[in-house]
Tab-separated table of C-alpha atoms in Angstrom:
chain	number	residue	atom	x	y	z
E	97	UNK	CA	4.440	-52.727	27.716
E	98	UNK	CA	7.704	-54.427	26.652
E	99	UNK	CA	10.143	-55.686	29.270
E	100	UNK	CA	13.749	-54.500	29.320
E	101	UNK	CA	15.046	-57.720	27.756
E	102	UNK	CA	12.681	-57.306	24.782
E	103	UNK	CA	14.141	-53.928	23.801
E	104	UNK	CA	17.587	-53.075	22.452
E	105	UNK	CA	18.550	-49.419	22.461
E	106	UNK	CA	21.091	-47.997	19.988
E	107	UNK	CA	20.786	-44.312	20.882
E	108	UNK	CA	23.883	-42.122	20.773
E	109	UNK	CA	23.641	-40.841	24.337
E	110	UNK	CA	22.538	-41.076	26.993
E	111	UNK	CA	23.300	-44.655	26.127
E	112	UNK	CA	22.365	-48.052	27.550
E	113	UNK	CA	23.750	-49.262	30.854
E	114	UNK	CA	24.265	-52.902	31.864
E	115	UNK	CA	21.060	-54.223	33.421
E	116	UNK	CA	22.835	-55.706	36.485
E	117	UNK	CA	24.289	-52.273	37.266
E	118	UNK	CA	20.835	-50.680	37.101
E	119	UNK	CA	19.366	-53.422	39.270
E	120	UNK	CA	21.985	-52.805	41.938
E	121	UNK	CA	21.519	-49.052	41.548
E	122	UNK	CA	17.837	-49.393	42.379
E	123	UNK	CA	18.869	-50.922	45.701
E	124	UNK	CA	21.555	-48.437	46.706
E	125	UNK	CA	19.270	-45.522	45.884
E	126	UNK	CA	17.217	-46.630	48.875
E	127	UNK	CA	19.905	-47.995	51.169
E	128	UNK	CA	23.627	-47.717	50.493
E	129	UNK	CA	26.034	-50.094	52.212
E	130	UNK	CA	23.484	-50.981	54.899
E	131	UNK	CA	23.536	-47.432	56.238
E	132	UNK	CA	19.805	-46.900	55.925
E	133	UNK	CA	20.585	-43.857	53.770
E	134	UNK	CA	20.351	-43.729	49.975
E	135	UNK	CA	23.493	-43.148	47.922
E	136	UNK	CA	22.236	-39.810	46.574
E	137	UNK	CA	21.797	-38.645	50.165
E	138	UNK	CA	25.286	-39.314	51.541
E	139	UNK	CA	27.809	-36.518	51.912
E	140	UNK	CA	30.299	-36.233	49.080
E	141	UNK	CA	32.976	-35.810	51.760
E	142	UNK	CA	32.010	-38.896	53.751
E	143	UNK	CA	34.226	-42.012	54.032
E	144	UNK	CA	31.716	-43.904	51.869
E	145	UNK	CA	31.930	-41.286	49.132
E	146	UNK	CA	35.720	-41.251	49.242
E	147	UNK	CA	35.766	-45.039	48.944
E	148	UNK	CA	33.520	-44.860	45.858
E	149	UNK	CA	35.802	-42.263	44.303
E	150	UNK	CA	38.953	-44.284	45.012
E	151	UNK	CA	37.413	-47.484	43.635
E	152	UNK	CA	36.379	-45.831	40.378
E	153	UNK	CA	39.795	-44.241	39.909
E	154	UNK	CA	41.510	-47.573	40.587
E	155	UNK	CA	39.342	-49.409	38.065
E	156	UNK	CA	40.058	-46.843	35.379
E	157	UNK	CA	43.816	-47.005	35.958
E	158	UNK	CA	43.753	-50.768	35.438
E	159	UNK	CA	41.506	-50.636	32.379
E	160	UNK	CA	43.637	-48.120	30.476
E	161	UNK	CA	47.024	-48.710	32.137
E	162	UNK	CA	47.132	-45.141	33.422
E	163	UNK	CA	50.322	-44.260	35.316
E	164	UNK	CA	49.935	-43.741	39.045
E	165	UNK	CA	49.269	-40.258	40.376
E	166	UNK	CA	52.710	-39.522	41.863
E	167	UNK	CA	55.616	-37.760	40.197
E	168	UNK	CA	55.954	-35.758	36.982
E	169	UNK	CA	55.205	-38.820	34.845
E	170	UNK	CA	51.980	-39.571	36.710
E	171	UNK	CA	48.406	-38.783	35.735
E	172	UNK	CA	45.474	-37.478	37.734
E	173	UNK	CA	41.974	-38.885	37.247
E	174	UNK	CA	39.376	-36.203	37.866
E	175	UNK	CA	35.603	-36.075	37.833
E	176	UNK	CA	34.047	-32.791	36.783
E	177	UNK	CA	30.697	-31.397	35.752
E	178	UNK	CA	29.767	-29.534	32.592
E	179	UNK	CA	30.031	-32.378	30.092
E	180	UNK	CA	32.308	-32.502	27.091
E	181	UNK	CA	31.212	-28.995	26.135
E	182	UNK	CA	32.486	-27.718	29.475
E	183	UNK	CA	35.846	-29.295	28.729
E	184	UNK	CA	35.973	-27.538	25.340
E	185	UNK	CA	36.452	-24.433	27.465
E	186	UNK	CA	38.475	-25.989	30.283
E	187	UNK	CA	41.229	-27.194	27.972
E	188	UNK	CA	41.612	-23.701	26.548
E	189	UNK	CA	41.676	-22.012	29.959
E	190	UNK	CA	44.247	-24.444	31.294
E	191	UNK	CA	46.551	-24.892	28.317
E	192	UNK	CA	46.674	-21.164	27.537
E	193	UNK	CA	47.541	-20.404	31.166
E	194	UNK	CA	50.205	-23.112	31.104
E	195	UNK	CA	51.661	-21.806	27.838
E	196	UNK	CA	51.882	-18.291	29.227
E	197	UNK	CA	53.489	-19.506	32.456
E	198	UNK	CA	56.175	-21.305	30.450
E	199	UNK	CA	56.711	-18.206	28.339
E	200	UNK	CA	57.238	-15.993	31.374
E	201	UNK	CA	60.011	-18.261	32.655
E	202	UNK	CA	61.956	-17.321	29.512
E	203	UNK	CA	60.877	-13.721	29.037
E	204	UNK	CA	59.662	-10.903	31.225
E	205	UNK	CA	59.500	-8.153	28.601
E	206	UNK	CA	57.589	-7.883	25.364
E	207	UNK	CA	54.941	-10.413	26.388
E	208	UNK	CA	52.247	-8.663	24.351
E	209	UNK	CA	54.231	-9.325	21.183
E	210	UNK	CA	55.000	-12.927	22.141
E	211	UNK	CA	51.353	-13.713	22.927
E	212	UNK	CA	50.442	-12.798	19.360
E	213	UNK	CA	52.394	-15.891	18.267
E	214	UNK	CA	50.372	-18.298	20.451
E	215	UNK	CA	48.467	-20.964	18.545
E	216	UNK	CA	45.881	-23.583	19.419
E	217	UNK	CA	45.991	-26.354	16.797
E	218	UNK	CA	42.678	-28.092	16.048
E	219	UNK	CA	42.007	-31.113	13.837
E	220	UNK	CA	38.445	-30.594	12.606
E	221	UNK	CA	37.102	-33.976	11.532
E	222	UNK	CA	33.445	-33.712	12.555
E	223	UNK	CA	30.762	-31.745	14.341
E	224	UNK	CA	32.255	-31.971	17.825
E	225	UNK	CA	35.823	-30.972	16.985
E	226	UNK	CA	34.311	-28.116	14.966
E	227	UNK	CA	32.366	-26.952	18.035
E	228	UNK	CA	35.503	-27.224	20.162
E	229	UNK	CA	37.489	-25.086	17.714
E	230	UNK	CA	34.696	-22.514	17.630
E	231	UNK	CA	34.710	-22.319	21.423
E	232	UNK	CA	38.474	-21.791	21.384
E	233	UNK	CA	38.062	-18.975	18.855
E	234	UNK	CA	35.356	-17.407	21.034
E	235	UNK	CA	37.622	-17.468	24.080
E	236	UNK	CA	40.984	-16.392	22.656
E	237	UNK	CA	40.173	-15.019	19.192
E	238	UNK	CA	40.205	-16.768	15.846
E	239	UNK	CA	43.677	-15.404	15.096
E	240	UNK	CA	45.063	-17.804	17.704
E	241	UNK	CA	43.244	-20.887	16.385
E	242	UNK	CA	45.001	-22.840	13.657
E	243	UNK	CA	42.865	-25.404	11.834
E	244	UNK	CA	45.407	-28.116	11.122
E	245	UNK	CA	42.920	-29.900	8.887
E	246	UNK	CA	39.261	-29.429	7.996
E	247	UNK	CA	37.868	-32.689	6.653
E	248	UNK	CA	35.081	-30.917	4.757
E	249	UNK	CA	37.624	-29.400	2.387
E	250	UNK	CA	38.604	-32.904	1.326
E	251	UNK	CA	35.104	-34.361	1.007
E	252	UNK	CA	32.871	-32.014	-1.016
E	253	UNK	CA	31.980	-29.877	1.967
E	254	UNK	CA	30.923	-32.754	4.226
E	255	UNK	CA	32.536	-34.632	7.079
E	256	UNK	CA	33.277	-38.311	6.591
E	257	UNK	CA	37.028	-38.548	6.094
E	258	UNK	CA	40.214	-37.868	8.017
E	259	UNK	CA	42.560	-36.262	5.489
E	260	UNK	CA	46.052	-37.781	5.183
E	261	UNK	CA	48.548	-36.288	7.621
E	262	UNK	CA	50.787	-35.050	4.806
E	263	UNK	CA	48.022	-32.577	3.922
E	264	UNK	CA	47.830	-31.126	7.451
E	265	UNK	CA	49.133	-27.667	8.285
E	266	UNK	CA	50.249	-27.679	11.929
E	267	UNK	CA	51.712	-24.514	13.394
E	268	UNK	CA	55.327	-24.117	12.318
E	269	UNK	CA	56.896	-23.656	15.735
E	270	UNK	CA	56.074	-26.178	18.463
E	271	UNK	CA	56.906	-23.633	21.179
E	272	UNK	CA	53.994	-21.488	19.968
E	273	UNK	CA	51.445	-24.306	20.295
E	274	UNK	CA	49.450	-24.269	23.533
E	275	UNK	CA	47.572	-27.420	22.561
E	276	UNK	CA	46.875	-29.857	19.731
E	277	UNK	CA	43.248	-30.936	19.883
E	278	UNK	CA	41.369	-33.799	18.280
E	279	UNK	CA	38.103	-35.677	18.806
E	280	UNK	CA	38.899	-39.382	18.738
E	281	UNK	CA	35.400	-40.429	17.675
E	282	UNK	CA	32.892	-38.120	16.010
E	283	UNK	CA	29.472	-39.237	17.229
E	284	UNK	CA	27.428	-37.316	14.657
E	285	UNK	CA	29.505	-38.174	11.614
E	286	UNK	CA	30.640	-41.736	12.327
E	287	UNK	CA	34.358	-41.030	12.011
E	288	UNK	CA	37.011	-42.474	14.324
E	289	UNK	CA	40.772	-41.974	14.352
E	290	UNK	CA	42.557	-45.296	13.687
E	291	UNK	CA	45.246	-44.109	16.118
E	292	UNK	CA	46.184	-40.939	17.961
E	293	UNK	CA	47.689	-38.163	15.841
E	294	UNK	CA	50.942	-36.410	16.679
E	295	UNK	CA	51.305	-32.897	17.981
E	296	UNK	CA	52.637	-30.903	20.919
E	297	UNK	CA	50.498	-30.803	24.074
E	298	UNK	CA	48.049	-33.374	22.706
E	299	UNK	CA	44.485	-33.184	24.076
E	300	UNK	CA	41.755	-35.684	23.144
E	301	UNK	CA	37.991	-35.691	23.435
E	302	UNK	CA	37.134	-39.388	23.832
E	303	UNK	CA	33.546	-38.964	24.986
E	304	UNK	CA	32.010	-41.472	22.612
E	305	UNK	CA	34.643	-44.204	22.399
E	306	UNK	CA	35.983	-44.074	25.946
E	307	UNK	CA	36.773	-47.549	27.337
E	308	UNK	CA	36.156	-49.235	23.996
E	309	UNK	CA	39.821	-49.863	23.114
E	310	UNK	CA	43.342	-49.346	24.493
E	311	UNK	CA	44.660	-45.783	24.581
E	312	UNK	CA	48.245	-44.543	24.610
E	313	UNK	CA	47.627	-42.326	27.630
E	314	UNK	CA	51.283	-41.317	27.930
E	315	UNK	CA	51.164	-39.667	24.524
E	316	UNK	CA	48.574	-37.178	25.759
E	317	UNK	CA	48.712	-34.131	27.977
E	318	UNK	CA	45.025	-34.655	28.716
E	319	UNK	CA	42.100	-36.873	27.770
E	320	UNK	CA	38.491	-36.192	28.644
E	321	UNK	CA	35.085	-37.684	28.012
E	322	UNK	CA	31.504	-37.360	29.102
E	323	UNK	CA	30.373	-40.464	30.967
E	324	UNK	CA	27.027	-40.945	29.260
E	325	UNK	CA	28.190	-43.028	26.305
E	326	UNK	CA	30.237	-46.000	27.494
E	327	UNK	CA	30.788	-45.309	31.165
E	328	UNK	CA	27.701	-44.224	33.046
E	329	UNK	CA	25.030	-41.629	33.521
E	330	UNK	CA	24.829	-38.026	32.424
E	331	UNK	CA	26.293	-35.877	35.186
E	332	UNK	CA	30.040	-36.394	35.293
E	333	UNK	CA	32.904	-35.800	32.921
E	334	UNK	CA	36.105	-37.794	33.337
E	335	UNK	CA	39.464	-36.121	32.769
E	336	UNK	CA	42.852	-37.855	32.711
E	337	UNK	CA	45.518	-35.173	33.058
E	338	UNK	CA	49.300	-35.450	33.072
E	339	UNK	CA	51.072	-34.236	36.194
E	340	UNK	CA	53.556	-32.545	33.860
E	341	UNK	CA	50.953	-29.852	33.133
E	342	UNK	CA	49.787	-29.487	36.745
E	343	UNK	CA	51.388	-27.812	39.766
E	344	UNK	CA	53.885	-28.362	41.278
E	345	UNK	CA	55.441	-29.788	38.103
E	346	UNK	CA	54.320	-26.799	36.025
E	347	UNK	CA	53.294	-23.250	36.724
E	348	UNK	CA	50.035	-21.504	35.959
E	349	UNK	CA	49.867	-17.890	34.836
E	350	UNK	CA	48.546	-15.358	37.310
E	351	UNK	CA	44.970	-14.264	36.565
E	352	UNK	CA	46.017	-10.592	36.582
E	353	UNK	CA	48.584	-11.267	33.867
E	354	UNK	CA	46.071	-13.224	31.795
E	355	UNK	CA	43.601	-10.333	31.952
E	356	UNK	CA	46.308	-7.798	31.193
E	357	UNK	CA	47.216	-9.690	28.027
E	358	UNK	CA	43.577	-10.150	26.973
E	359	UNK	CA	43.532	-13.874	27.687
E	360	UNK	CA	40.625	-15.649	29.416
E	361	UNK	CA	40.437	-16.582	33.082
E	362	UNK	CA	38.271	-19.669	33.559
E	363	UNK	CA	35.665	-20.476	36.200
E	364	UNK	CA	37.034	-22.254	39.232
E	365	UNK	CA	34.868	-25.364	38.727
E	366	UNK	CA	36.651	-26.016	35.417
E	367	UNK	CA	40.134	-25.327	36.780
E	368	UNK	CA	42.135	-28.559	36.571
E	369	UNK	CA	44.700	-27.643	39.269
E	370	UNK	CA	41.897	-26.819	41.706
E	371	UNK	CA	39.973	-30.007	40.943
E	372	UNK	CA	43.119	-32.163	41.146
E	373	UNK	CA	44.244	-30.577	44.425
E	374	UNK	CA	40.850	-31.363	45.945
E	375	UNK	CA	40.585	-34.900	44.512
E	376	UNK	CA	37.477	-33.859	42.514
E	377	UNK	CA	35.752	-32.678	45.695
E	378	UNK	CA	36.161	-28.920	45.383
E	379	UNK	CA	32.399	-28.631	44.957
E	380	UNK	CA	29.601	-31.174	45.459
E	381	UNK	CA	30.398	-34.161	43.288
E	382	UNK	CA	27.444	-36.337	42.194
E	383	UNK	CA	28.656	-39.457	43.945
E	384	UNK	CA	25.874	-41.629	42.546
E	385	UNK	CA	27.151	-40.963	39.016
E	386	UNK	CA	30.696	-41.839	40.105
E	387	UNK	CA	29.369	-45.042	41.689
E	388	UNK	CA	27.606	-46.009	38.445
E	389	UNK	CA	30.825	-45.431	36.496
E	390	UNK	CA	32.748	-47.528	39.001
E	391	UNK	CA	30.287	-50.403	38.714
E	392	UNK	CA	30.483	-50.329	34.922
E	393	UNK	CA	34.274	-50.309	35.069
E	394	UNK	CA	34.350	-53.155	37.575
E	395	UNK	CA	32.232	-55.277	35.217
E	396	UNK	CA	34.735	-54.602	32.447
E	397	UNK	CA	37.562	-55.659	34.733
E	398	UNK	CA	35.730	-58.821	35.780
E	399	UNK	CA	35.346	-59.792	32.127
E	400	UNK	CA	39.064	-59.430	31.404
E	401	UNK	CA	41.918	-61.726	32.480
E	402	UNK	CA	44.057	-60.213	35.217
E	403	UNK	CA	47.277	-60.925	33.338
E	404	UNK	CA	46.322	-58.559	30.528
E	405	UNK	CA	47.362	-54.909	30.476
E	406	UNK	CA	45.605	-52.747	29.645
E	407	UNK	CA	42.573	-54.663	30.857
E	408	UNK	CA	40.277	-53.027	28.286
E	409	UNK	CA	41.463	-55.363	25.506
E	410	UNK	CA	38.639	-57.851	26.110
E	411	UNK	CA	36.002	-55.169	25.611
E	412	UNK	CA	37.876	-53.895	22.577
E	413	UNK	CA	37.608	-57.301	20.943
E	414	UNK	CA	33.864	-57.387	21.546
E	415	UNK	CA	33.429	-53.838	20.183
E	416	UNK	CA	35.308	-54.833	17.041
E	417	UNK	CA	33.250	-58.022	16.687
E	418	UNK	CA	29.934	-56.154	16.784
E	419	UNK	CA	31.111	-53.425	14.420
E	420	UNK	CA	32.510	-55.899	11.885
E	421	UNK	CA	29.256	-57.862	11.910
E	422	UNK	CA	27.127	-54.799	11.218
E	423	UNK	CA	29.414	-53.291	8.591
E	424	UNK	CA	29.594	-56.625	6.759
E	425	UNK	CA	25.805	-56.654	6.388
E	426	UNK	CA	25.708	-53.028	5.250
E	427	UNK	CA	28.454	-53.568	2.676
E	428	UNK	CA	26.710	-56.634	1.260
E	429	UNK	CA	23.651	-54.726	0.000
E	430	UNK	CA	23.180	-51.785	-2.371
E	431	UNK	CA	20.217	-50.724	-0.237
E	432	UNK	CA	22.650	-49.312	2.337
E	433	UNK	CA	25.445	-46.797	1.951
E	434	UNK	CA	27.819	-46.166	4.843
E	435	UNK	CA	28.523	-42.444	5.133
E	436	UNK	CA	32.185	-42.150	6.208
E	437	UNK	CA	35.152	-43.455	4.280
E	438	UNK	CA	35.980	-47.087	4.973
E	439	UNK	CA	39.404	-46.193	6.398
E	440	UNK	CA	37.952	-44.134	9.272
E	441	UNK	CA	34.649	-45.849	10.042
E	442	UNK	CA	33.689	-45.570	13.678
E	443	UNK	CA	33.208	-48.758	15.681
E	444	UNK	CA	30.902	-46.831	18.030
E	445	UNK	CA	28.614	-44.803	15.751
E	446	UNK	CA	27.729	-46.447	12.460
E	447	UNK	CA	26.206	-43.805	10.164
E	448	UNK	CA	24.395	-44.834	7.002
E	449	UNK	CA	21.774	-43.876	4.464
E	450	UNK	CA	19.114	-46.098	2.942
E	451	UNK	CA	18.596	-46.031	-0.812
E	452	UNK	CA	20.773	-42.957	-1.064
E	453	UNK	CA	18.825	-41.075	1.578
E	454	UNK	CA	15.285	-41.894	0.436
E	455	UNK	CA	13.074	-40.374	3.158
E	456	UNK	CA	10.252	-42.908	2.825
E	457	UNK	CA	12.631	-45.862	2.915
E	458	UNK	CA	14.366	-44.522	6.010
E	459	UNK	CA	11.048	-43.933	7.759
E	460	UNK	CA	9.995	-47.472	6.899
E	461	UNK	CA	13.277	-48.804	8.249
E	462	UNK	CA	12.862	-46.985	11.555
E	463	UNK	CA	9.242	-48.055	11.909
E	464	UNK	CA	10.090	-51.677	11.207
E	465	UNK	CA	13.004	-51.586	13.639
E	466	UNK	CA	10.840	-50.132	16.389
E	467	UNK	CA	8.274	-52.901	15.910
E	468	UNK	CA	11.054	-55.378	16.669
E	469	UNK	CA	12.259	-53.544	19.762
E	470	UNK	CA	15.285	-52.015	18.028
E	471	UNK	CA	15.234	-48.398	19.191
E	472	UNK	CA	17.296	-45.229	18.923
E	473	UNK	CA	18.392	-45.678	15.309
E	474	UNK	CA	17.496	-42.269	13.909
E	475	UNK	CA	20.474	-40.211	12.753
E	476	UNK	CA	21.480	-36.923	14.339
E	477	UNK	CA	19.097	-34.097	13.526
E	478	UNK	CA	21.864	-32.154	11.750
E	479	UNK	CA	22.634	-34.882	9.197
E	480	UNK	CA	19.632	-37.211	9.147
E	481	UNK	CA	19.842	-40.801	8.009
E	482	UNK	CA	20.371	-43.777	10.300
E	483	UNK	CA	22.880	-44.099	13.150
E	484	UNK	CA	23.636	-47.321	15.018
E	485	UNK	CA	25.431	-46.537	18.274
E	486	UNK	CA	27.386	-49.624	19.197
E	487	UNK	CA	28.410	-48.789	22.756
E	488	UNK	CA	29.801	-51.259	25.287
E	489	UNK	CA	26.464	-51.984	26.983
E	490	UNK	CA	24.888	-53.026	23.672
E	491	UNK	CA	25.241	-56.827	23.926
E	492	UNK	CA	26.419	-59.024	21.082
E	493	UNK	CA	22.916	-60.527	20.968
E	494	UNK	CA	21.480	-57.079	20.239
E	495	UNK	CA	23.929	-56.535	17.392
E	496	UNK	CA	23.022	-59.943	15.998
E	497	UNK	CA	19.299	-59.156	16.140
E	498	UNK	CA	19.879	-55.859	14.382
E	499	UNK	CA	22.064	-57.579	11.785
E	500	UNK	CA	19.234	-59.961	10.983
E	501	UNK	CA	16.803	-57.070	10.638
E	502	UNK	CA	19.235	-55.289	8.313
E	503	UNK	CA	19.349	-58.422	6.147
E	504	UNK	CA	15.570	-58.834	6.132
E	505	UNK	CA	14.891	-55.184	5.344
E	506	UNK	CA	17.400	-55.163	2.480
E	507	UNK	CA	15.860	-58.323	1.036
E	508	UNK	CA	12.409	-56.753	1.253
E	509	UNK	CA	13.564	-53.577	-0.502
E	510	UNK	CA	15.414	-55.492	-3.188
E	511	UNK	CA	12.341	-57.665	-3.754
E	512	UNK	CA	10.155	-54.588	-4.104
E	513	UNK	CA	12.534	-53.159	-6.716
E	514	UNK	CA	12.473	-56.418	-8.668
E	515	UNK	CA	8.675	-56.276	-8.682
E	516	UNK	CA	8.646	-52.748	-10.004
E	517	UNK	CA	7.799	-51.091	-6.696
E	518	UNK	CA	9.122	-47.659	-5.849
């Protein structure tokens, strides 16, 4: 049986966690803070739990330079359940309610007609933004969902590009737009936005590149991400939400009015105002998962000079270093073909094919990688191929070992071709 230091895992999620965090976790599971009680057994409303919550929020503010929680320019940091898929729905529930509340401050009559103009703008650049747009259409009707861009229409029916912004078709009137939605990094398709797009009421899914580079938080109405990629364990979703779209700085439409107009009323556990008002403790929060996230964030802070802001820049440099190393090896050999366009290659999820998608060659690659302790490299079931997930907890040494294997495998395949092998 291999030891943990003999194996390097490149799976897309749940993803690796830093070994020191897991070692400490094994201790607090049995006895947290010398209480004689394990961390999964403490009350989520206890002083210990509140301290864990405050510490994790504080770390995240420093890492991403998130404005403090007070005032209309502030941002709330919330921990929810339901994963990124839950937030596909939550953003619709909240932003539609907010849009309607703003409308009713201007008009009291003819709301049925005005609601017909409402639009939710979606940038569809991969599998996850596609799913989000489909959920929005399910909740409010496809007539309200405007696909600003669909990358498949620019790439022979496949994802792998982000079309130029001058080809996008955003809704004509900003006042009609309840939200503009994009997925910053498409895990399945290996596509990452070089920078945040523009659009009214901007909402971002950052599940798979969260805490891997600086983010212009102030440009967004809301940012969310599942924790299980770069932050922690499966079980919590992190949302960063502007006070400007939360009470008392904004109104929310009454549920009776929403129903009357045929618009959805969301479940209370996905309701951002409720979660924010209760500091993420409306229902039982999995405090152990918040603790894990806080420990991961603290490690990132400890690795970054205190005079830097945002503090995530040190990790960003390491993420770039690993990605550049791996892409340089892939680009140097005809054995490999990187799937997405060079201009939008993800630093987190490196998607490739071997010998143009040769099934036997890809099986041989995976088998050889596994024999060397390089695991989790199989592509998503919907697209196949190979996927290298280069998350924060993948150390530079692991990327270097994989880079050497990529070189050796390519040399072996090229040698076989020269000898007439198939």
